[in-house]
Structure formats: structure tokens, C-alpha cells
Amino acid sequence: MERADHADQADHADDARTAGIVVAIDGPSGSGKSSAARGTARRLGLRYLDTGAMYRAMTWWMMRAGTPVDDADEVAARSGEPDLQVGTDPDLPTITVDGIDVSGPIRSREVTNAVSAVSAVPAVRHRLVALQRELIGDGGIVVEGRDIGTTVAPDATVKVYLTAHEQERARRRAAEGLGGAKVEVTLTQQELALRDKKDSTRTASPLNQAPDAVVLDTTALNLNQVIERICALADERAGMPGRR
Ligand code: DC
């Protein structure tokens, strides 16, 4: 997807109406969530939270600690140990575990292939959802993930569910691996499909579309068009009385 830095100026930054809002962006991998969420946060002058990075950081820590990621009991037993610190500036999102910057290592193939198992463990989700709610605080934030509109922030001002055709999602992931914004090792279309299947069929808080989410198919849209649609929704909803 094309980048739209020139248009990412925070032209709504001083808009009091959007100050306390929560924009929830859910969807499968490769739907364009990260670029869209980050771009929307920059344009609206909001903070940005990548919850997938938190599950990845937890997975990185488990692997480094020698915890077998498929042993749900062991993963659960140790899930309270790592100290996760997350920065929410959309221009420079940061993530550290026990003081170590893990923003690079959490995109490795090893972590990418292990993260579905770790994120399916209820104790992991319980801890990370609590942390995510703390970070959301009084709002003023765009949050991306799989269960934001359904579980983490069911009262979010705006809920968007991004989709894209499977082939296009694999192509985008590959393009990211070749030097996109969030450098991740290229997954094959099969690996991607497998991860989505695991994320969608787990019992604890699966990837799910909130009934009140607006579905946005990004297959034929460029990044700027996606951001514009989300910003328009935020403008519309932020003006609604009775919403956050
Ligand atoms: O968005 P991502 O690919 O970086 O997410 C990594 C994994 O984390 C993904 O396989 C599913 C999981 N995840 C989750 O279970 N819940 C979230 N809110 C975000 C991500």
C-alpha cells in the first residue's frame, strides 16, 4: 500500500470532539490494520496502540525463557513474569520487555509462527487485556487488534473491521517483508491462512467482528482512502451525543 505521510499531518489534532475517543480497528493479518491505524492516529492527533505487538512480545519472552509455547499450562504459569512497556506515540511506537527493545525481534518468523499458540492462552489474554485497558485510559487513542471492538473496548466510539481478499493480504505481508513500515518476515499464503484460522477458532476471545462494527473491505483501496474513511467515521461518531 502506498504511504501517505504528506497527508498524515494531525489536521484534527486540536479538535476537542475527537479528544477522548477510542477508535477500535480489528481484522485479520494483512488487512492493512497497522498502517491504517497508525495513519488515522497521526491524522487525528491521537495515540496509537498495536495490541498484536504485545502478544508478540509475550511470545518472544516465553521463547527466550525456554517455555514450550504449546504447553498452555506452562505459558499460563509464567505469563505474569515479563515486564511489558508500550509507548503509544504513532510517530514512534515502542515496546520493551524487561527493559529490552524488542520491536525488531517480535517480527521474526519464529515469533510470528508461535504467537497464535501463546495468544490463545486465557491467562495471557487476561493480563494483556488489562494492560491494554490501562493504556487506553480516558481514550484519545486508536487501538488495533483482533478483539478490540468485542472485548477490550466494547464501548469504543468507532469500531472498524478491516478485511481484504486473502491473496491481497498475502501480497501486502510480502511487500512489508521487503521493506515496508513494519518489517516482518514474509509468510506464505498458507502460513497466513493457518494463522488466521488459529486466531479465529480459538476459544478465548477469537478474531471476531463486533455486531456494531463498520466493515471496510480494503482490497481495492489505497492507504489514504482507508484512513479517510476511518476519519470520516470518527468525525461522524465523535459528534454523536451520548458516545465517548
Ligand atoms: O496483528 P499481529 O499480526 O501483529 O498479531 C499477532 C498475533 O497476536 C496474531 O496472530 C493474533 C494475536 N492477537 C490477538 O490474539 N489479539 C489481539 N488483540 C491482537 C493480536
Tab-separated table of C-alpha atoms and ligand atoms in Angstrom:
chain	number	residue	atom	x	y	z
A	1	MET	CA	0.000	0.000	0.000
A	2	GLU	CA	1.198	3.475	-0.717
A	3	ARG	CA	2.306	5.581	2.202
A	4	ALA	CA	0.618	8.908	2.687
A	5	ASP	CA	2.992	10.725	5.005
A	6	HIS	CA	2.269	14.057	3.409
A	7	ALA	CA	-1.369	13.693	4.366
A	8	ASP	CA	-0.630	12.446	7.868
A	9	GLN	CA	-0.434	15.872	9.404
A	10	ALA	CA	-2.544	15.951	12.511
A	11	ASP	CA	-5.147	18.204	10.958
A	12	HIS	CA	-7.675	17.287	13.637
A	13	ALA	CA	-5.107	17.474	16.437
A	14	ASP	CA	-6.773	20.310	18.269
A	15	ASP	CA	-10.273	19.083	17.651
A	16	ALA	CA	-11.780	18.743	21.101
A	17	ARG	CA	-14.502	16.462	19.747
A	18	THR	CA	-12.039	13.690	18.998
A	19	ALA	CA	-10.001	14.166	22.211
A	20	GLY	CA	-11.430	11.306	24.306
A	21	ILE	CA	-12.497	8.936	21.580
A	22	VAL	CA	-11.484	5.328	21.140
A	23	VAL	CA	-11.147	4.038	17.581
A	24	ALA	CA	-11.091	0.215	17.534
A	25	ILE	CA	-9.644	-1.392	14.418
A	26	ASP	CA	-9.897	-5.174	14.157
A	27	GLY	CA	-9.271	-7.620	11.353
A	28	PRO	CA	-7.060	-10.459	10.139
A	29	SER	CA	-3.349	-10.149	9.306
A	30	GLY	CA	-2.632	-8.268	6.118
A	31	SER	CA	-5.945	-6.418	6.094
A	32	GLY	CA	-3.957	-3.182	6.360
A	33	LYS	CA	-4.738	-2.640	10.043
A	34	SER	CA	-1.366	-1.356	11.192
A	35	SER	CA	-0.804	1.253	8.506
A	36	ALA	CA	-4.425	2.352	8.700
A	37	ALA	CA	-4.472	2.559	12.495
A	38	ARG	CA	-1.201	4.427	12.706
A	39	GLY	CA	-2.128	6.800	9.896
A	40	THR	CA	-5.516	7.509	11.453
A	41	ALA	CA	-3.904	8.247	14.826
A	42	ARG	CA	-1.470	10.678	13.234
A	43	ARG	CA	-4.139	12.425	11.253
A	44	LEU	CA	-6.492	12.782	14.218
A	45	GLY	CA	-3.734	13.663	16.685
A	46	LEU	CA	-4.478	10.560	18.771
A	47	ARG	CA	-2.290	7.973	20.476
A	48	TYR	CA	-1.809	4.550	18.858
A	49	LEU	CA	-1.754	1.065	20.365
A	50	ASP	CA	-0.705	-2.079	18.486
A	51	THR	CA	-2.034	-4.913	20.658
A	52	GLY	CA	-0.572	-7.574	18.333
A	53	ALA	CA	2.880	-6.305	19.300
A	54	MET	CA	2.029	-7.071	22.941
A	55	TYR	CA	1.118	-10.700	22.148
A	56	ARG	CA	4.288	-10.924	20.089
A	57	ALA	CA	6.378	-9.506	22.944
A	58	MET	CA	4.885	-12.029	25.372
A	59	THR	CA	5.700	-14.798	22.858
A	60	TRP	CA	9.271	-13.524	22.420
A	61	TRP	CA	9.742	-13.592	26.195
A	62	MET	CA	8.343	-17.153	26.520
A	63	MET	CA	10.687	-18.430	23.816
A	64	ARG	CA	13.664	-16.685	25.363
A	65	ALA	CA	12.761	-18.107	28.785
A	66	GLY	CA	12.692	-21.603	27.260
A	67	THR	CA	8.958	-22.063	27.844
A	68	PRO	CA	7.441	-24.523	25.341
A	69	VAL	CA	4.845	-22.307	23.641
A	70	ASP	CA	2.497	-25.230	23.023
A	71	ASP	CA	2.338	-26.008	26.737
A	72	ALA	CA	-0.623	-23.824	27.703
A	73	ASP	CA	-0.266	-24.541	31.441
A	74	GLU	CA	3.395	-23.556	31.474
A	75	VAL	CA	2.698	-20.423	29.389
A	76	ALA	CA	-0.140	-19.504	31.764
A	77	ALA	CA	2.047	-20.076	34.834
A	78	ARG	CA	4.725	-17.700	33.584
A	79	SER	CA	2.514	-15.085	31.910
A	80	GLY	CA	2.739	-12.682	34.839
A	81	GLU	CA	6.543	-12.500	34.771
A	82	PRO	CA	7.578	-10.294	31.836
A	83	ASP	CA	7.566	-6.530	32.351
A	84	LEU	CA	5.990	-5.052	29.206
A	85	GLN	CA	6.305	-1.335	28.487
A	86	VAL	CA	4.467	0.081	25.496
A	87	GLY	CA	4.804	3.574	24.004
A	88	THR	CA	1.741	4.964	22.200
A	89	ASP	CA	3.203	7.775	20.064
A	90	PRO	CA	2.105	6.954	16.473
A	91	ASP	CA	5.304	8.509	15.135
A	92	LEU	CA	7.441	6.240	17.293
A	93	PRO	CA	5.604	3.262	18.797
A	94	THR	CA	7.924	1.440	21.192
A	95	ILE	CA	7.819	-1.881	23.008
A	96	THR	CA	10.228	-3.239	25.595
A	97	VAL	CA	10.234	-6.430	27.646
A	98	ASP	CA	12.245	-6.378	30.872
A	99	GLY	CA	13.892	-3.230	29.543
A	100	ILE	CA	14.936	-4.770	26.205
A	101	ASP	CA	13.754	-3.139	22.958
A	102	VAL	CA	12.007	-5.999	21.149
A	103	SER	CA	10.441	-4.061	18.274
A	104	GLY	CA	12.674	-5.905	15.772
A	105	PRO	CA	12.768	-9.460	17.186
A	106	ILE	CA	8.991	-9.679	17.622
A	107	ARG	CA	8.641	-9.620	13.812
A	108	SER	CA	10.804	-12.716	13.279
A	109	ARG	CA	9.356	-15.829	11.661
A	110	GLU	CA	9.847	-17.805	14.901
A	111	VAL	CA	7.737	-15.383	16.910
A	112	THR	CA	5.186	-14.988	14.098
A	113	ASN	CA	4.643	-18.736	13.921
A	114	ALA	CA	4.408	-19.164	17.710
A	115	VAL	CA	2.224	-16.166	18.578
A	116	SER	CA	-1.143	-17.826	17.872
A	117	ALA	CA	-0.448	-20.537	20.478
A	118	VAL	CA	0.583	-18.035	23.148
A	119	SER	CA	-2.271	-15.634	22.428
A	120	ALA	CA	-4.805	-18.467	22.770
A	121	VAL	CA	-3.925	-18.919	26.465
A	122	PRO	CA	-6.634	-17.278	28.628
A	123	ALA	CA	-4.165	-16.144	31.338
A	124	VAL	CA	-2.101	-14.334	28.701
A	125	ARG	CA	-5.176	-12.611	27.303
A	126	HIS	CA	-6.392	-11.709	30.762
A	127	ARG	CA	-3.138	-9.970	31.609
A	128	LEU	CA	-2.704	-8.227	28.264
A	129	VAL	CA	-6.321	-7.062	28.026
A	130	ALA	CA	-5.946	-5.466	31.490
A	131	LEU	CA	-2.755	-3.730	30.343
A	132	GLN	CA	-4.446	-2.584	27.144
A	133	ARG	CA	-7.362	-1.087	29.087
A	134	GLU	CA	-4.877	0.739	31.311
A	135	LEU	CA	-3.133	2.149	28.243
A	136	ILE	CA	-6.449	3.186	26.687
A	137	GLY	CA	-7.284	5.058	29.896
A	138	ASP	CA	-9.527	8.023	29.125
A	139	GLY	CA	-9.255	7.478	25.386
A	140	GLY	CA	-7.822	9.686	22.696
A	141	ILE	CA	-6.422	6.590	21.028
A	142	VAL	CA	-6.605	4.295	18.012
A	143	VAL	CA	-6.286	0.631	19.019
A	144	GLU	CA	-5.664	-2.201	16.576
A	145	GLY	CA	-6.025	-5.923	17.160
A	146	ARG	CA	-8.419	-8.843	16.869
A	147	ASP	CA	-10.769	-8.381	19.828
A	148	ILE	CA	-10.750	-4.643	20.477
A	149	GLY	CA	-14.359	-3.915	19.483
A	150	THR	CA	-15.667	-7.111	21.081
A	151	THR	CA	-13.668	-7.460	24.311
A	152	VAL	CA	-11.033	-4.822	25.064
A	153	ALA	CA	-13.118	-1.727	24.356
A	154	PRO	CA	-16.728	-2.749	23.699
A	155	ASP	CA	-17.785	0.899	24.249
A	156	ALA	CA	-15.374	2.250	21.625
A	157	THR	CA	-16.625	5.334	19.804
A	158	VAL	CA	-15.851	3.858	16.404
A	159	LYS	CA	-15.396	0.188	15.533
A	160	VAL	CA	-13.953	-0.744	12.192
A	161	TYR	CA	-13.454	-4.284	10.928
A	162	LEU	CA	-10.957	-4.321	8.077
A	163	THR	CA	-10.915	-7.126	5.546
A	164	ALA	CA	-9.144	-7.807	2.256
A	165	HIS	CA	-9.103	-10.766	-0.127
A	166	GLU	CA	-6.708	-13.480	1.036
A	167	GLN	CA	-4.372	-13.139	-1.959
A	168	GLU	CA	-4.093	-9.388	-1.486
A	169	ARG	CA	-3.350	-9.868	2.229
A	170	ALA	CA	-0.501	-12.273	1.429
A	171	ARG	CA	0.843	-9.812	-1.158
A	172	ARG	CA	0.828	-6.984	1.398
A	173	ARG	CA	2.572	-9.088	4.009
A	174	ALA	CA	5.224	-9.967	1.422
A	175	ALA	CA	5.665	-6.292	0.497
A	176	GLU	CA	6.127	-5.428	4.186
A	177	GLY	CA	8.797	-8.116	4.430
A	178	LEU	CA	10.601	-6.438	1.573
A	179	GLY	CA	10.992	-3.201	3.490
A	180	GLY	CA	7.585	-1.846	4.416
A	181	ALA	CA	6.784	0.122	7.524
A	182	LYS	CA	6.565	-2.855	9.871
A	183	VAL	CA	9.254	-5.211	8.662
A	184	GLU	CA	8.056	-8.744	9.148
A	185	VAL	CA	9.485	-11.890	7.662
A	186	THR	CA	7.420	-12.930	4.661
A	187	LEU	CA	4.814	-15.558	5.345
A	188	THR	CA	3.423	-17.711	2.602
A	189	GLN	CA	-0.264	-17.504	1.817
A	190	GLN	CA	-0.688	-20.892	3.523
A	191	GLU	CA	1.080	-19.762	6.700
A	192	LEU	CA	-1.062	-16.654	6.798
A	193	ALA	CA	-4.247	-18.674	6.286
A	194	LEU	CA	-3.199	-21.072	9.038
A	195	ARG	CA	-2.539	-18.238	11.498
A	196	ASP	CA	-5.890	-16.631	10.710
A	197	LYS	CA	-7.604	-19.974	11.201
A	198	LYS	CA	-5.944	-20.423	14.611
A	199	ASP	CA	-6.793	-16.840	15.618
A	200	SER	CA	-10.417	-17.235	14.521
A	201	THR	CA	-11.137	-20.645	16.021
A	202	ARG	CA	-9.528	-20.388	19.478
A	203	THR	CA	-11.948	-20.420	22.384
A	204	ALA	CA	-10.558	-17.395	24.250
A	205	SER	CA	-11.668	-14.175	22.572
A	206	PRO	CA	-11.253	-15.188	18.916
A	207	LEU	CA	-10.918	-12.820	15.973
A	208	ASN	CA	-14.484	-11.708	15.649
A	209	GLN	CA	-16.442	-8.941	14.083
A	210	ALA	CA	-18.371	-6.821	16.611
A	211	PRO	CA	-22.041	-6.581	15.584
A	212	ASP	CA	-21.811	-2.782	15.586
A	213	ALA	CA	-18.523	-2.626	13.635
A	214	VAL	CA	-18.341	-0.994	10.230
A	215	VAL	CA	-16.831	-3.482	7.771
A	216	LEU	CA	-14.333	-1.948	5.393
A	217	ASP	CA	-13.006	-4.109	2.553
A	218	THR	CA	-9.611	-2.619	1.722
A	219	THR	CA	-8.785	-4.864	-1.263
A	220	ALA	CA	-9.277	-2.106	-3.806
A	221	LEU	CA	-8.461	0.888	-1.597
A	222	ASN	CA	-5.148	2.616	-1.068
A	223	LEU	CA	-3.931	3.558	2.403
A	224	ASN	CA	-5.051	7.158	2.150
A	225	GLN	CA	-8.569	6.120	1.163
A	226	VAL	CA	-8.799	3.746	4.123
A	227	ILE	CA	-7.594	6.438	6.543
A	228	GLU	CA	-10.056	8.958	5.103
A	229	ARG	CA	-12.984	6.580	5.605
A	230	ILE	CA	-11.997	5.876	9.205
A	231	CYS	CA	-11.502	9.586	9.939
A	232	ALA	CA	-14.927	10.348	8.438
A	233	LEU	CA	-16.490	7.723	10.708
A	234	ALA	CA	-14.654	9.160	13.715
A	235	ASP	CA	-15.856	12.673	12.866
A	236	GLU	CA	-19.395	11.443	12.487
A	237	ARG	CA	-19.422	9.395	15.704
A	238	ALA	CA	-17.490	11.886	17.810
A	239	GLY	CA	-20.283	14.368	17.190
A	240	MET	CA	-22.915	11.950	18.442
A	241	PRO	CA	-24.280	12.817	21.884
A	242	GLY	CA	-24.047	10.010	24.413
A	243	ARG	CA	-20.917	8.465	22.877
A	244	ARG	CA	-17.463	8.706	24.430
B	1	DC	O1	-1.525	-8.085	14.382
B	1	DC	P1	-0.365	-9.087	14.513
B	1	DC	O2	-0.188	-9.968	13.322
B	1	DC	O3	0.899	-8.435	14.919
B	1	DC	O4	-0.816	-10.013	15.734
B	1	DC	C1	-0.007	-11.065	16.186
B	1	DC	C2	-0.846	-12.173	16.791
B	1	DC	O5	-1.402	-11.746	18.030
B	1	DC	C3	-1.991	-12.682	15.939
B	1	DC	O6	-1.652	-13.940	15.395
B	1	DC	C4	-3.146	-12.825	16.880
B	1	DC	C5	-2.722	-12.213	18.166
B	1	DC	N1	-3.551	-11.097	18.592
B	1	DC	C6	-4.625	-11.386	19.381
B	1	DC	O7	-4.876	-12.555	19.677
B	1	DC	N2	-5.389	-10.373	19.867
B	1	DC	C7	-5.123	-9.097	19.555
B	1	DC	N3	-5.888	-8.123	20.046
B	1	DC	C8	-4.032	-8.796	18.714
B	1	DC	C9	-3.266	-9.836	18.227
